[in-house]
Short mmCIF file of C-alpha atoms in Angstrom, two decimals:
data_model
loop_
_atom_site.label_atom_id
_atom_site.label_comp_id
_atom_site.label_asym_id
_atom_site.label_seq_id
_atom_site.Cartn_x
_atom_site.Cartn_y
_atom_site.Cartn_z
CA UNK J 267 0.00 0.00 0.00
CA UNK J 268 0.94 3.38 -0.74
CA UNK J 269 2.18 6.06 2.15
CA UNK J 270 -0.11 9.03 2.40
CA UNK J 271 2.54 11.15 1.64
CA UNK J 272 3.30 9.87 -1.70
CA UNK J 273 -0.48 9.48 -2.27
CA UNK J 274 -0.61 12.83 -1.78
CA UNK J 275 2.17 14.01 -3.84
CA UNK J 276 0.89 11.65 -6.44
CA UNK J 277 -2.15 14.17 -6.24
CA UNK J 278 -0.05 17.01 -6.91
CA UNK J 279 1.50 15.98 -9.63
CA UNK J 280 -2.23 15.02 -11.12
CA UNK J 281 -3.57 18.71 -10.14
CA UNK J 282 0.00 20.32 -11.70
CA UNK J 283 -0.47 17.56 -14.95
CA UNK J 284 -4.55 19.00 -15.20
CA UNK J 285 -3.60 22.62 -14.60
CA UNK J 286 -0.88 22.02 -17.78
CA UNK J 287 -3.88 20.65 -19.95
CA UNK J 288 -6.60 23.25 -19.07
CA UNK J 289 -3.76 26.35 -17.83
CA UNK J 290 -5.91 29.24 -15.53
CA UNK J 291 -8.11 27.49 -13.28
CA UNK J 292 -6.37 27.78 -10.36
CA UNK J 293 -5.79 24.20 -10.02
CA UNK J 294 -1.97 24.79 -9.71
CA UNK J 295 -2.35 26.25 -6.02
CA UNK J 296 -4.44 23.04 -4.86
CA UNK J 297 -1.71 20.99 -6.54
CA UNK J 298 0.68 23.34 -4.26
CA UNK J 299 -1.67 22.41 -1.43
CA UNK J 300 -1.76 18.76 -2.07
CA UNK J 301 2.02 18.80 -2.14
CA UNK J 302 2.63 20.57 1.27
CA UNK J 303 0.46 18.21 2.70
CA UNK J 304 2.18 15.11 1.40
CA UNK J 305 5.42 16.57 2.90
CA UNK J 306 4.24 17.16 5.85
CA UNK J 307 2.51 13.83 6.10
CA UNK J 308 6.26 12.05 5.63
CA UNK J 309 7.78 14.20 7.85
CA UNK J 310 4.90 13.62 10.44
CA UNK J 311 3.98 10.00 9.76
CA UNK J 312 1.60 9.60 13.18
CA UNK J 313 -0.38 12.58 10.98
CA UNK J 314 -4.15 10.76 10.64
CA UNK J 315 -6.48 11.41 7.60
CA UNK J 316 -8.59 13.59 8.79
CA UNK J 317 -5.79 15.83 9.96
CA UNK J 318 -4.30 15.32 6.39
CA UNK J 319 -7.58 16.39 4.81
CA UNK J 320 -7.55 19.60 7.30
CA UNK J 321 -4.04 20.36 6.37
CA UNK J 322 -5.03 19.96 2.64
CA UNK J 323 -8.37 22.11 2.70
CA UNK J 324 -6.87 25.13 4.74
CA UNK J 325 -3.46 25.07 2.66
CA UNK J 326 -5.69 24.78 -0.67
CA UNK J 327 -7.66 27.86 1.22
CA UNK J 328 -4.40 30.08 1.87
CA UNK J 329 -3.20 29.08 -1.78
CA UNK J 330 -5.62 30.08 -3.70
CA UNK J 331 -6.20 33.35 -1.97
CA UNK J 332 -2.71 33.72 -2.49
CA UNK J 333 -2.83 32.70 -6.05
CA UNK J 334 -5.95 35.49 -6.36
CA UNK J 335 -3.76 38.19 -5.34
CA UNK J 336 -1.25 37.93 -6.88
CA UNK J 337 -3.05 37.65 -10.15
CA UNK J 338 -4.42 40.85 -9.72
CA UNK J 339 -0.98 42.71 -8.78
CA UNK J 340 0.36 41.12 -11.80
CA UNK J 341 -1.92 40.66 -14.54
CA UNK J 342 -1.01 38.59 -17.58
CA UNK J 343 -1.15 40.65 -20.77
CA UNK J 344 -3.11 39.75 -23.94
CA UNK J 345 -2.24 39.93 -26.89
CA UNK J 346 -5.56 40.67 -27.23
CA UNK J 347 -7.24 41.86 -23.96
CA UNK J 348 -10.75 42.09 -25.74
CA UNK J 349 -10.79 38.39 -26.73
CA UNK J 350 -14.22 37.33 -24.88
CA UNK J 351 -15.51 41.04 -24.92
CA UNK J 352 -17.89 40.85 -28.20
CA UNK J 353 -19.80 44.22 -27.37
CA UNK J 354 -16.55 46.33 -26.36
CA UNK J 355 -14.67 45.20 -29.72
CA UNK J 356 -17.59 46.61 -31.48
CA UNK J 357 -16.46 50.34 -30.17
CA UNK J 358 -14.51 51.87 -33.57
CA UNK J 359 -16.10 49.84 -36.52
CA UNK J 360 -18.42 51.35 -39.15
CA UNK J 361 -21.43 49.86 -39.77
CA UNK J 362 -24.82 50.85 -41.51
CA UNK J 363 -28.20 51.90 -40.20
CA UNK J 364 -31.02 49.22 -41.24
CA UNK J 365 -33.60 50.80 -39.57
CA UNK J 366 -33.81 54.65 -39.47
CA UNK J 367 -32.30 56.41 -36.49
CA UNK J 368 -35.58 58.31 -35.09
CA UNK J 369 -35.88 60.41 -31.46
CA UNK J 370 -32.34 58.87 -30.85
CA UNK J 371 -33.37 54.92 -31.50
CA UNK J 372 -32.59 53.16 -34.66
CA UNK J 373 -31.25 49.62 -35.67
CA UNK J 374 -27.79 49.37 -37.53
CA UNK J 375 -26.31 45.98 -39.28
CA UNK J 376 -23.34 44.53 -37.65
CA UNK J 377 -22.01 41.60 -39.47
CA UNK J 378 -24.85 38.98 -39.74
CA UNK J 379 -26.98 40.79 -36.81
CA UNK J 380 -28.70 43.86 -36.35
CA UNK J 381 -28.25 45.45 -33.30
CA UNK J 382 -30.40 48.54 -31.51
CA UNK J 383 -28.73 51.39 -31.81
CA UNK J 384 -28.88 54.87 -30.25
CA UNK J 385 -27.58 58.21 -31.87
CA UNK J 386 -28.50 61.20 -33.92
CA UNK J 387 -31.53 60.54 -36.44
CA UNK J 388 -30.38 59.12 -39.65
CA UNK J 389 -31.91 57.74 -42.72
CA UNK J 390 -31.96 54.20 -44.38
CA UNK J 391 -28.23 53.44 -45.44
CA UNK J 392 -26.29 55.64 -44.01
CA UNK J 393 -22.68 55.09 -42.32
CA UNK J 394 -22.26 55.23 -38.76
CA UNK J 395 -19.61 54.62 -36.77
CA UNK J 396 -20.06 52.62 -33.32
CA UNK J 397 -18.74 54.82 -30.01
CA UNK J 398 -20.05 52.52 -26.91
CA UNK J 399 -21.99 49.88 -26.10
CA UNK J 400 -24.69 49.93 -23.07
CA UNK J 401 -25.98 46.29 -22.95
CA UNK J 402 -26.87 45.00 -26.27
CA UNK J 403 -27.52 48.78 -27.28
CA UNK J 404 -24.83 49.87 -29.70
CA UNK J 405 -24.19 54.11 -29.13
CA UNK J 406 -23.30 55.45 -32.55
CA UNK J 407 -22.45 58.67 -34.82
CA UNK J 408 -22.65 59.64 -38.09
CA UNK J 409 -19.35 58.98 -39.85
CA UNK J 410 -18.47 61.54 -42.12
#
């Protein structure tokens, strides 16, 4: 049979193997937590499971916190930071209005969709250029 120890290093080098596969889920600092735990369980072998699983749940606690804080001293930069951001990569592109712009409300073609837009009334065709987004309201201008 295994000692708990290495069971539990074992574990850490599963959580560090999963955290390579699927990279920003925090699963490195439970892997960290797993780890200290399986030292400390061979260097205290009289250590009993539940004390293990203790050790394991407030070290995963302290690491992740950890992990949490320092991800948001040191952010890691994108090569593009609007990636997942659909609405707020909108902000710059031209588009055209599909339905006329009237007392500030309108619809404008983006792509393949049509989105509600709100700016200065404008016909049936004309070019507008998107300048922020409130929910799935698009904010445009004319572009000139």
């Amino acid at each position: 049979m295994i000692d708990d120890g290495y069971g539990w290093l074992l574990l850490a080098a599963a959580l560090g193997a999963a955290e390579l596969a699927v990279p920003g889920v925090f699963v490195v600092f439970v892997a960290i937590a797993a780890a200290i735990t399986g030292l400390l369980a061979l260097l205290f072998p009289a250590l009993t499971l539940p004390a293990e699983l203790a050790v394991f749940g407030a070290w995963s606690v302290v690491t992740v916190l950890i992990g949490r804080r320092w991800y948001a001293e040191y952010p890691v930069d994108s090569d593009d930071p609007l990636l997942n951001d659909r609405a707020a990569r909108l902000i710059g592109q031209q588009v055209v209005v599909v339905e006329a712009i009237v007392g500030g409300c309108g619809r404008v073609r983006v792509g393949d969709s049509e989105w509600i837009a709100r700016g200065p009334d404008l016909a049936v065709g004309h070019r507008v250029r998107i300048v922020g987004v409130s929910g799935s309201t698009l904010t445009v201008v004319a572009d000139d």
